[in-house]
Structure formats: C-alpha cells, structure tokens
Amino acid sequence: MRVRKLTFAALAVAAGLSLTACDGDDDSGRNDSSSSSSSSSSAGGSGSGGTEQDGGKGSSDKDSPGKDSAAKGSGGQGATAGSGSDADAKGGKCRTDELDVTASDSTIDGDTEGTVAVTFKNGGGRDCTLSGYAGVDLKTAEGDLSARRSGERATPMTLKDGGSVSFGVTYPVNDSGGSGVRVTGLVVTPPGETKSVGLEWPGAATLPVTDGSGSPVKVGPMGSAGQGGAN
C-alpha cells in the first residue's frame, strides 16, 4: 500500500510540473505578441505624428485629419490656393464696372485740333491691366461716328487700385463758319471690353462737315493725354 501511495504522489507531481511548463509557454507567447505590438505602435508614431497609422486607412486627406490640419497650418494647400487667387486678380484686365470714366476738354489755345481727355480711374479694389486702345464713338446729329486709332504704339500697363490714366480724343475744329455737325454725346469702351459708358461731350459743339472719306476723329493709346501714364 505504501508503494502504491508513493507512486500516485509521484504521478501527481509529474502532472503538476507538466501543467506549469505549458502555462509558461503560453505566457511566453503572449509576452512576445504584446512586445511585437508595442514595437509596431512605437515605430508608427515616430517622427510622423500618427500620420502613418491614419495613412493605413487610405491615402486620402479625409482619412487623416491630423495631416490635413498640419498642411493648412504650415501654409500648404489652402495658402497656395489663396496666393493663386490673388495673383489672378492682380493680373486681370480692367473691367468696365471697375472703372470711373470721365471726359474733359483739354484743347490748348492755338492747337489746330480740338482735344478731349478721357480718364479711367480704377475703383475695383485691385490692380488691373489695360492693353491696347479704348473704343470711342461720337454721337452726332448725323449718326454715330467711330474714332480711328492714331497709330501710336499702345504699351500694356498696370493700373493700380485708386490710380488713373488718360488718353486723348482729337477732332477737327469747325472754323468754316457753317453750322457743321452737332455732337450730342460720347461713348467709351475700355480695351478688351464690350460694355460701354455713355458720357456728355465736353468738346466743341460741332464738327466740320466732311466729304465722308474717313473719320476725322482719332483716339490715342493709354497715357496719351494728361500726365502721360498711369498714376
């Protein structure tokens, strides 16, 4: 009986040791897994602010709000778009609705021709460009009379916000002693635009009657009257 009890005791101890060994193997496996996970997490966050973890969901910015915020805060996409918009606005042509258009008599005593100075003042809240000649038509009792270009070189220019530039409209003086052709108004169209501005004619009341061989009225390029350029 004693021998049998000892045998049972030995079997019990052996079984206990076997279970302890199994438990140790399981714990070791779990520790290795936990360690691997911790290492992976640490590597993902290093130097990227969590971007790599977010990036695992997809490459679009909407899946990584941290990345999007960082881009905006550092002058990224949002700042670039703003700069582009500003650049396009400054480089755009002057629109009719942005310009205050006026006309005044600029004839100097002794001149063989009369001169009207037309002035564009930029009130659009941005710098804009003027290139070429403006369109000019005189309204007369005999119908509309389109001015022809003087042939002077038209240099593109930037008209700063609040600045102004003038050009001249020249016409023959009616010194024939006859009634001539009565001028009733002036129509001006900025370069490159289709919308016109109607003004009162500030020059001589009449033009001499011509043989109809060509327009006696000429328009000069930007800066051809007044101070000679944008200011």
PDB file of C-alpha atoms in Angstrom:
ATOM      1  CA  MET A   1       0.000   0.000   0.000  1.00  0.00           C
ATOM      2  CA  ARG A   2       2.759   2.379   0.807  1.00  0.00           C
ATOM      3  CA  VAL A   3       4.438   1.752  -2.503  1.00  0.00           C
ATOM      4  CA  ARG A   4       1.135   2.473  -4.339  1.00  0.00           C
ATOM      5  CA  LYS A   5       0.686   5.767  -2.458  1.00  0.00           C
ATOM      6  CA  LEU A   6       4.163   6.836  -3.338  1.00  0.00           C
ATOM      7  CA  THR A   7       3.516   6.024  -6.976  1.00  0.00           C
ATOM      8  CA  PHE A   8       0.354   8.138  -7.003  1.00  0.00           C
ATOM      9  CA  ALA A   9       2.226  11.012  -5.362  1.00  0.00           C
ATOM     10  CA  ALA A  10       4.972  10.847  -7.955  1.00  0.00           C
ATOM     11  CA  LEU A  11       2.403  10.898 -10.778  1.00  0.00           C
ATOM     12  CA  ALA A  12       0.701  13.946  -9.242  1.00  0.00           C
ATOM     13  CA  VAL A  13       3.979  15.852  -9.003  1.00  0.00           C
ATOM     14  CA  ALA A  14       4.844  15.000 -12.603  1.00  0.00           C
ATOM     15  CA  ALA A  15       1.444  16.177 -13.811  1.00  0.00           C
ATOM     16  CA  GLY A  16       1.837  19.450 -11.917  1.00  0.00           C
ATOM     17  CA  LEU A  17       5.231  20.084 -13.458  1.00  0.00           C
ATOM     18  CA  SER A  18       3.800  19.377 -16.908  1.00  0.00           C
ATOM     19  CA  LEU A  19       0.983  21.910 -16.433  1.00  0.00           C
ATOM     20  CA  THR A  20       3.424  24.521 -15.145  1.00  0.00           C
ATOM     21  CA  ALA A  21       5.557  24.080 -18.227  1.00  0.00           C
ATOM     22  CA  CYS A  22       2.533  24.528 -20.523  1.00  0.00           C
ATOM     23  CA  ASP A  23       1.448  27.680 -18.684  1.00  0.00           C
ATOM     24  CA  GLY A  24       4.928  29.128 -19.033  1.00  0.00           C
ATOM     25  CA  ASP A  25       4.894  28.534 -22.790  1.00  0.00           C
ATOM     26  CA  ASP A  26       1.535  30.307 -23.161  1.00  0.00           C
ATOM     27  CA  ASP A  27       2.713  33.303 -21.155  1.00  0.00           C
ATOM     28  CA  SER A  28       5.830  33.490 -23.237  1.00  0.00           C
ATOM     29  CA  GLY A  29       3.768  33.547 -26.431  1.00  0.00           C
ATOM     30  CA  ARG A  30       1.547  36.286 -25.094  1.00  0.00           C
ATOM     31  CA  ASN A  31       4.517  38.345 -23.985  1.00  0.00           C
ATOM     32  CA  ASP A  32       6.124  38.037 -27.400  1.00  0.00           C
ATOM     33  CA  SER A  33       2.883  39.161 -29.107  1.00  0.00           C
ATOM     34  CA  SER A  34       2.457  42.098 -26.750  1.00  0.00           C
ATOM     35  CA  SER A  35       6.057  43.132 -27.254  1.00  0.00           C
ATOM     36  CA  SER A  36       5.694  42.947 -31.042  1.00  0.00           C
ATOM     37  CA  SER A  37       2.516  45.049 -30.967  1.00  0.00           C
ATOM     38  CA  SER A  38       4.161  47.648 -28.753  1.00  0.00           C
ATOM     39  CA  SER A  39       7.157  47.866 -31.075  1.00  0.00           C
ATOM     40  CA  SER A  40       4.920  48.295 -34.120  1.00  0.00           C
ATOM     41  CA  SER A  41       2.946  51.096 -32.448  1.00  0.00           C
ATOM     42  CA  SER A  42       6.123  52.846 -31.405  1.00  0.00           C
ATOM     43  CA  ALA A  43       7.563  52.668 -34.916  1.00  0.00           C
ATOM     44  CA  GLY A  44       4.364  54.053 -36.466  1.00  0.00           C
ATOM     45  CA  GLY A  45       4.295  57.161 -34.261  1.00  0.00           C
ATOM     46  CA  SER A  46       7.973  58.049 -34.550  1.00  0.00           C
ATOM     47  CA  GLY A  47       8.510  61.328 -36.456  1.00  0.00           C
ATOM     48  CA  SER A  48       5.083  61.219 -38.131  1.00  0.00           C
ATOM     49  CA  GLY A  49       2.654  62.451 -35.513  1.00  0.00           C
ATOM     50  CA  GLY A  50       0.434  59.443 -36.076  1.00  0.00           C
ATOM     51  CA  THR A  51       0.209  60.036 -39.798  1.00  0.00           C
ATOM     52  CA  GLU A  52       1.335  56.540 -40.674  1.00  0.00           C
ATOM     53  CA  GLN A  53      -1.418  54.986 -38.550  1.00  0.00           C
ATOM     54  CA  ASP A  54      -4.039  57.178 -40.166  1.00  0.00           C
ATOM     55  CA  GLY A  55      -2.483  56.570 -43.541  1.00  0.00           C
ATOM     56  CA  GLY A  56      -3.091  52.867 -43.152  1.00  0.00           C
ATOM     57  CA  LYS A  57      -6.803  53.515 -43.602  1.00  0.00           C
ATOM     58  CA  GLY A  58      -6.285  55.135 -47.001  1.00  0.00           C
ATOM     59  CA  SER A  59      -4.292  57.785 -48.781  1.00  0.00           C
ATOM     60  CA  SER A  60      -6.989  60.475 -48.939  1.00  0.00           C
ATOM     61  CA  ASP A  61      -6.725  63.538 -46.693  1.00  0.00           C
ATOM     62  CA  LYS A  62     -10.197  62.963 -45.262  1.00  0.00           C
ATOM     63  CA  ASP A  63      -8.891  59.798 -43.582  1.00  0.00           C
ATOM     64  CA  SER A  64      -6.063  61.693 -41.917  1.00  0.00           C
ATOM     65  CA  PRO A  65      -7.372  64.871 -40.252  1.00  0.00           C
ATOM     66  CA  GLY A  66      -4.086  65.423 -38.443  1.00  0.00           C
ATOM     67  CA  LYS A  67      -2.252  65.609 -41.755  1.00  0.00           C
ATOM     68  CA  ASP A  68      -4.817  67.987 -43.232  1.00  0.00           C
ATOM     69  CA  SER A  69      -4.602  70.342 -40.259  1.00  0.00           C
ATOM     70  CA  ALA A  70      -0.831  70.345 -40.392  1.00  0.00           C
ATOM     71  CA  ALA A  71      -0.867  71.219 -44.097  1.00  0.00           C
ATOM     72  CA  LYS A  72      -3.176  74.172 -43.572  1.00  0.00           C
ATOM     73  CA  GLY A  73      -1.246  75.393 -40.558  1.00  0.00           C
ATOM     74  CA  SER A  74       2.073  75.354 -42.431  1.00  0.00           C
ATOM     75  CA  GLY A  75       0.968  77.303 -45.488  1.00  0.00           C
ATOM     76  CA  GLY A  76       0.130  74.240 -47.550  1.00  0.00           C
ATOM     77  CA  GLN A  77      -2.717  73.707 -49.969  1.00  0.00           C
ATOM     78  CA  GLY A  78      -5.025  76.384 -48.557  1.00  0.00           C
ATOM     79  CA  ALA A  79      -2.330  79.067 -48.674  1.00  0.00           C
ATOM     80  CA  THR A  80      -1.336  78.143 -52.211  1.00  0.00           C
ATOM     81  CA  ALA A  81      -4.909  78.471 -53.466  1.00  0.00           C
ATOM     82  CA  GLY A  82      -5.205  81.874 -51.846  1.00  0.00           C
ATOM     83  CA  SER A  83      -1.952  83.063 -53.398  1.00  0.00           C
ATOM     84  CA  GLY A  84      -3.094  81.860 -56.810  1.00  0.00           C
ATOM     85  CA  SER A  85      -6.386  83.715 -56.499  1.00  0.00           C
ATOM     86  CA  ASP A  86      -4.615  86.937 -55.525  1.00  0.00           C
ATOM     87  CA  ALA A  87      -2.181  86.602 -58.384  1.00  0.00           C
ATOM     88  CA  ASP A  88      -5.006  86.057 -60.932  1.00  0.00           C
ATOM     89  CA  ALA A  89      -6.896  89.093 -59.582  1.00  0.00           C
ATOM     90  CA  LYS A  90      -3.841  91.393 -59.852  1.00  0.00           C
ATOM     91  CA  GLY A  91      -3.095  90.206 -63.376  1.00  0.00           C
ATOM     92  CA  GLY A  92      -6.676  90.501 -64.675  1.00  0.00           C
ATOM     93  CA  LYS A  93      -7.771  93.140 -67.140  1.00  0.00           C
ATOM     94  CA  CYS A  94      -9.676  96.218 -66.029  1.00  0.00           C
ATOM     95  CA  ARG A  95     -13.431  95.704 -66.259  1.00  0.00           C
ATOM     96  CA  THR A  96     -15.841  98.437 -67.270  1.00  0.00           C
ATOM     97  CA  ASP A  97     -17.723  98.201 -63.971  1.00  0.00           C
ATOM     98  CA  GLU A  98     -14.461  98.751 -62.048  1.00  0.00           C
ATOM     99  CA  LEU A  99     -13.597 101.992 -63.820  1.00  0.00           C
ATOM    100  CA  ASP A 100     -14.840 105.510 -63.177  1.00  0.00           C
ATOM    101  CA  VAL A 101     -14.817 107.060 -66.667  1.00  0.00           C
ATOM    102  CA  THR A 102     -14.803 110.836 -67.137  1.00  0.00           C
ATOM    103  CA  ALA A 103     -14.104 113.219 -70.025  1.00  0.00           C
ATOM    104  CA  SER A 104     -12.886 116.829 -70.082  1.00  0.00           C
ATOM    105  CA  ASP A 105     -11.919 119.425 -72.679  1.00  0.00           C
ATOM    106  CA  SER A 106      -8.127 119.555 -72.999  1.00  0.00           C
ATOM    107  CA  THR A 107      -7.786 121.782 -76.049  1.00  0.00           C
ATOM    108  CA  ILE A 108      -4.892 124.221 -75.834  1.00  0.00           C
ATOM    109  CA  ASP A 109      -5.227 127.662 -77.431  1.00  0.00           C
ATOM    110  CA  GLY A 110      -3.531 127.737 -80.786  1.00  0.00           C
ATOM    111  CA  ASP A 111      -3.945 123.999 -81.497  1.00  0.00           C
ATOM    112  CA  THR A 112      -5.192 123.149 -84.961  1.00  0.00           C
ATOM    113  CA  GLU A 113      -7.271 120.325 -83.497  1.00  0.00           C
ATOM    114  CA  GLY A 114      -9.541 120.047 -80.503  1.00  0.00           C
ATOM    115  CA  THR A 115      -8.705 117.516 -77.760  1.00  0.00           C
ATOM    116  CA  VAL A 116     -10.858 115.719 -75.209  1.00  0.00           C
ATOM    117  CA  ALA A 117      -9.089 113.789 -72.449  1.00  0.00           C
ATOM    118  CA  VAL A 118     -10.841 110.607 -71.284  1.00  0.00           C
ATOM    119  CA  THR A 119      -9.742 109.342 -67.873  1.00  0.00           C
ATOM    120  CA  PHE A 120     -10.073 105.869 -66.380  1.00  0.00           C
ATOM    121  CA  LYS A 121      -9.876 105.716 -62.580  1.00  0.00           C
ATOM    122  CA  ASN A 122      -9.584 102.276 -61.023  1.00  0.00           C
ATOM    123  CA  GLY A 123     -12.122 101.761 -58.259  1.00  0.00           C
ATOM    124  CA  GLY A 124     -12.283  97.972 -58.382  1.00  0.00           C
ATOM    125  CA  GLY A 125     -10.322  97.292 -55.196  1.00  0.00           C
ATOM    126  CA  ARG A 126      -7.490  95.552 -57.071  1.00  0.00           C
ATOM    127  CA  ASP A 127      -4.736  96.312 -59.548  1.00  0.00           C
ATOM    128  CA  CYS A 128      -5.728  95.587 -63.140  1.00  0.00           C
ATOM    129  CA  THR A 129      -4.217  95.791 -66.612  1.00  0.00           C
ATOM    130  CA  LEU A 130      -5.023  97.917 -69.658  1.00  0.00           C
ATOM    131  CA  SER A 131      -3.721  96.866 -73.037  1.00  0.00           C
ATOM    132  CA  GLY A 132      -4.406  98.467 -76.415  1.00  0.00           C
ATOM    133  CA  TYR A 133      -6.824 101.197 -77.394  1.00  0.00           C
ATOM    134  CA  ALA A 134     -10.208 102.075 -75.988  1.00  0.00           C
ATOM    135  CA  GLY A 135     -13.186 102.189 -78.303  1.00  0.00           C
ATOM    136  CA  VAL A 136     -14.566 105.704 -78.835  1.00  0.00           C
ATOM    137  CA  ASP A 137     -17.718 106.777 -80.679  1.00  0.00           C
ATOM    138  CA  LEU A 138     -19.163 110.229 -81.004  1.00  0.00           C
ATOM    139  CA  LYS A 139     -22.904 110.528 -81.187  1.00  0.00           C
ATOM    140  CA  THR A 140     -23.877 113.203 -83.673  1.00  0.00           C
ATOM    141  CA  ALA A 141     -26.984 114.579 -85.294  1.00  0.00           C
ATOM    142  CA  GLU A 142     -25.973 112.629 -88.395  1.00  0.00           C
ATOM    143  CA  GLY A 143     -25.450 109.315 -86.558  1.00  0.00           C
ATOM    144  CA  ASP A 144     -22.623 107.603 -84.675  1.00  0.00           C
ATOM    145  CA  LEU A 145     -19.058 108.426 -85.676  1.00  0.00           C
ATOM    146  CA  SER A 146     -16.337 105.933 -84.673  1.00  0.00           C
ATOM    147  CA  ALA A 147     -12.898 107.329 -83.874  1.00  0.00           C
ATOM    148  CA  ARG A 148      -9.932 105.694 -85.588  1.00  0.00           C
ATOM    149  CA  ARG A 149      -6.681 104.826 -83.865  1.00  0.00           C
ATOM    150  CA  SER A 150      -3.852 107.319 -84.058  1.00  0.00           C
ATOM    151  CA  GLY A 151      -1.294 104.626 -84.857  1.00  0.00           C
ATOM    152  CA  GLU A 152       0.891 105.317 -81.816  1.00  0.00           C
ATOM    153  CA  ARG A 153       2.285 102.307 -80.008  1.00  0.00           C
ATOM    154  CA  ALA A 154      -0.022 101.048 -77.259  1.00  0.00           C
ATOM    155  CA  THR A 155       2.033  99.725 -74.318  1.00  0.00           C
ATOM    156  CA  PRO A 156       0.278  97.407 -71.813  1.00  0.00           C
ATOM    157  CA  MET A 157       0.175  98.865 -68.313  1.00  0.00           C
ATOM    158  CA  THR A 158      -0.941  98.059 -64.792  1.00  0.00           C
ATOM    159  CA  LEU A 159      -3.478 100.452 -63.321  1.00  0.00           C
ATOM    160  CA  LYS A 160      -3.150 100.342 -59.553  1.00  0.00           C
ATOM    161  CA  ASP A 161      -6.201 100.400 -57.329  1.00  0.00           C
ATOM    162  CA  GLY A 162      -7.206 104.048 -56.935  1.00  0.00           C
ATOM    163  CA  GLY A 163      -4.919 105.124 -59.788  1.00  0.00           C
ATOM    164  CA  SER A 164      -5.926 106.792 -63.032  1.00  0.00           C
ATOM    165  CA  VAL A 165      -4.748 107.114 -66.632  1.00  0.00           C
ATOM    166  CA  SER A 166      -5.908 109.319 -69.502  1.00  0.00           C
ATOM    167  CA  PHE A 167      -5.912 109.141 -73.271  1.00  0.00           C
ATOM    168  CA  GLY A 168      -6.728 111.750 -75.890  1.00  0.00           C
ATOM    169  CA  VAL A 169      -9.501 112.036 -78.440  1.00  0.00           C
ATOM    170  CA  THR A 170      -8.684 114.572 -81.140  1.00  0.00           C
ATOM    171  CA  TYR A 171     -11.111 116.091 -83.622  1.00  0.00           C
ATOM    172  CA  PRO A 172     -11.071 118.856 -86.253  1.00  0.00           C
ATOM    173  CA  VAL A 173     -12.158 122.310 -85.216  1.00  0.00           C
ATOM    174  CA  ASN A 174     -15.122 123.714 -87.119  1.00  0.00           C
ATOM    175  CA  ASP A 175     -13.799 127.058 -88.292  1.00  0.00           C
ATOM    176  CA  SER A 176     -15.659 127.038 -91.583  1.00  0.00           C
ATOM    177  CA  GLY A 177     -18.289 129.464 -90.390  1.00  0.00           C
ATOM    178  CA  GLY A 178     -21.033 126.922 -91.156  1.00  0.00           C
ATOM    179  CA  SER A 179     -23.274 125.146 -88.726  1.00  0.00           C
ATOM    180  CA  GLY A 180     -21.328 121.892 -89.045  1.00  0.00           C
ATOM    181  CA  VAL A 181     -22.374 118.584 -87.478  1.00  0.00           C
ATOM    182  CA  ARG A 182     -23.668 118.792 -83.932  1.00  0.00           C
ATOM    183  CA  VAL A 183     -22.114 116.400 -81.365  1.00  0.00           C
ATOM    184  CA  THR A 184     -24.596 115.073 -78.798  1.00  0.00           C
ATOM    185  CA  GLY A 185     -22.575 112.591 -76.750  1.00  0.00           C
ATOM    186  CA  LEU A 186     -19.537 110.352 -76.286  1.00  0.00           C
ATOM    187  CA  VAL A 187     -19.447 106.561 -75.881  1.00  0.00           C
ATOM    188  CA  VAL A 188     -16.314 104.897 -74.465  1.00  0.00           C
ATOM    189  CA  THR A 189     -15.495 101.177 -74.282  1.00  0.00           C
ATOM    190  CA  PRO A 190     -12.403 100.109 -72.245  1.00  0.00           C
ATOM    191  CA  PRO A 191      -9.833  97.913 -74.055  1.00  0.00           C
ATOM    192  CA  GLY A 192     -10.936  94.302 -74.394  1.00  0.00           C
ATOM    193  CA  GLU A 193     -14.420  95.033 -73.031  1.00  0.00           C
ATOM    194  CA  THR A 194     -17.848  95.024 -74.671  1.00  0.00           C
ATOM    195  CA  LYS A 195     -19.708  97.108 -72.082  1.00  0.00           C
ATOM    196  CA  SER A 196     -19.628 100.835 -72.854  1.00  0.00           C
ATOM    197  CA  VAL A 197     -20.056 104.032 -70.860  1.00  0.00           C
ATOM    198  CA  GLY A 198     -22.044 106.995 -72.203  1.00  0.00           C
ATOM    199  CA  LEU A 199     -20.747 110.489 -71.371  1.00  0.00           C
ATOM    200  CA  GLU A 200     -21.547 114.073 -72.193  1.00  0.00           C
ATOM    201  CA  TRP A 201     -19.350 115.523 -74.920  1.00  0.00           C
ATOM    202  CA  PRO A 202     -17.157 118.246 -73.355  1.00  0.00           C
ATOM    203  CA  GLY A 203     -15.541 119.460 -76.590  1.00  0.00           C
ATOM    204  CA  ALA A 204     -16.670 121.872 -79.266  1.00  0.00           C
ATOM    205  CA  ALA A 205     -20.361 121.735 -80.053  1.00  0.00           C
ATOM    206  CA  THR A 206     -19.901 120.906 -83.731  1.00  0.00           C
ATOM    207  CA  LEU A 207     -17.569 119.192 -86.176  1.00  0.00           C
ATOM    208  CA  PRO A 208     -16.940 120.450 -89.696  1.00  0.00           C
ATOM    209  CA  VAL A 209     -18.810 118.746 -92.493  1.00  0.00           C
ATOM    210  CA  THR A 210     -16.503 116.330 -94.337  1.00  0.00           C
ATOM    211  CA  ASP A 211     -16.633 114.551 -97.669  1.00  0.00           C
ATOM    212  CA  GLY A 212     -17.022 111.197 -95.895  1.00  0.00           C
ATOM    213  CA  SER A 213     -13.599 109.884 -96.946  1.00  0.00           C
ATOM    214  CA  GLY A 214     -12.767 108.790 -93.377  1.00  0.00           C
ATOM    215  CA  SER A 215     -13.343 109.550 -89.742  1.00  0.00           C
ATOM    216  CA  PRO A 216     -11.895 112.924 -88.754  1.00  0.00           C
ATOM    217  CA  VAL A 217     -11.800 111.817 -85.090  1.00  0.00           C
ATOM    218  CA  LYS A 218      -8.776 109.978 -83.662  1.00  0.00           C
ATOM    219  CA  VAL A 219      -8.178 108.152 -80.387  1.00  0.00           C
ATOM    220  CA  GLY A 220      -4.742 107.809 -78.795  1.00  0.00           C
ATOM    221  CA  PRO A 221      -3.363 104.954 -76.658  1.00  0.00           C
ATOM    222  CA  MET A 222      -3.447 104.868 -72.856  1.00  0.00           C
ATOM    223  CA  GLY A 223      -1.320 107.659 -71.408  1.00  0.00           C
ATOM    224  CA  SER A 224      -1.538 109.882 -74.489  1.00  0.00           C
ATOM    225  CA  ALA A 225      -3.203 112.713 -72.546  1.00  0.00           C
ATOM    226  CA  GLY A 226      -2.841 114.269 -69.111  1.00  0.00           C
ATOM    227  CA  GLN A 227       0.331 113.148 -67.297  1.00  0.00           C
ATOM    228  CA  GLY A 228       1.158 110.602 -69.976  1.00  0.00           C
ATOM    229  CA  GLY A 229       0.738 107.449 -67.922  1.00  0.00           C
ATOM    230  CA  ALA A 230      -0.956 105.662 -65.041  1.00  0.00           C
ATOM    231  CA  ASN A 231      -0.668 107.268 -61.624  1.00  0.00           C
TER     232      ASN A 231
END
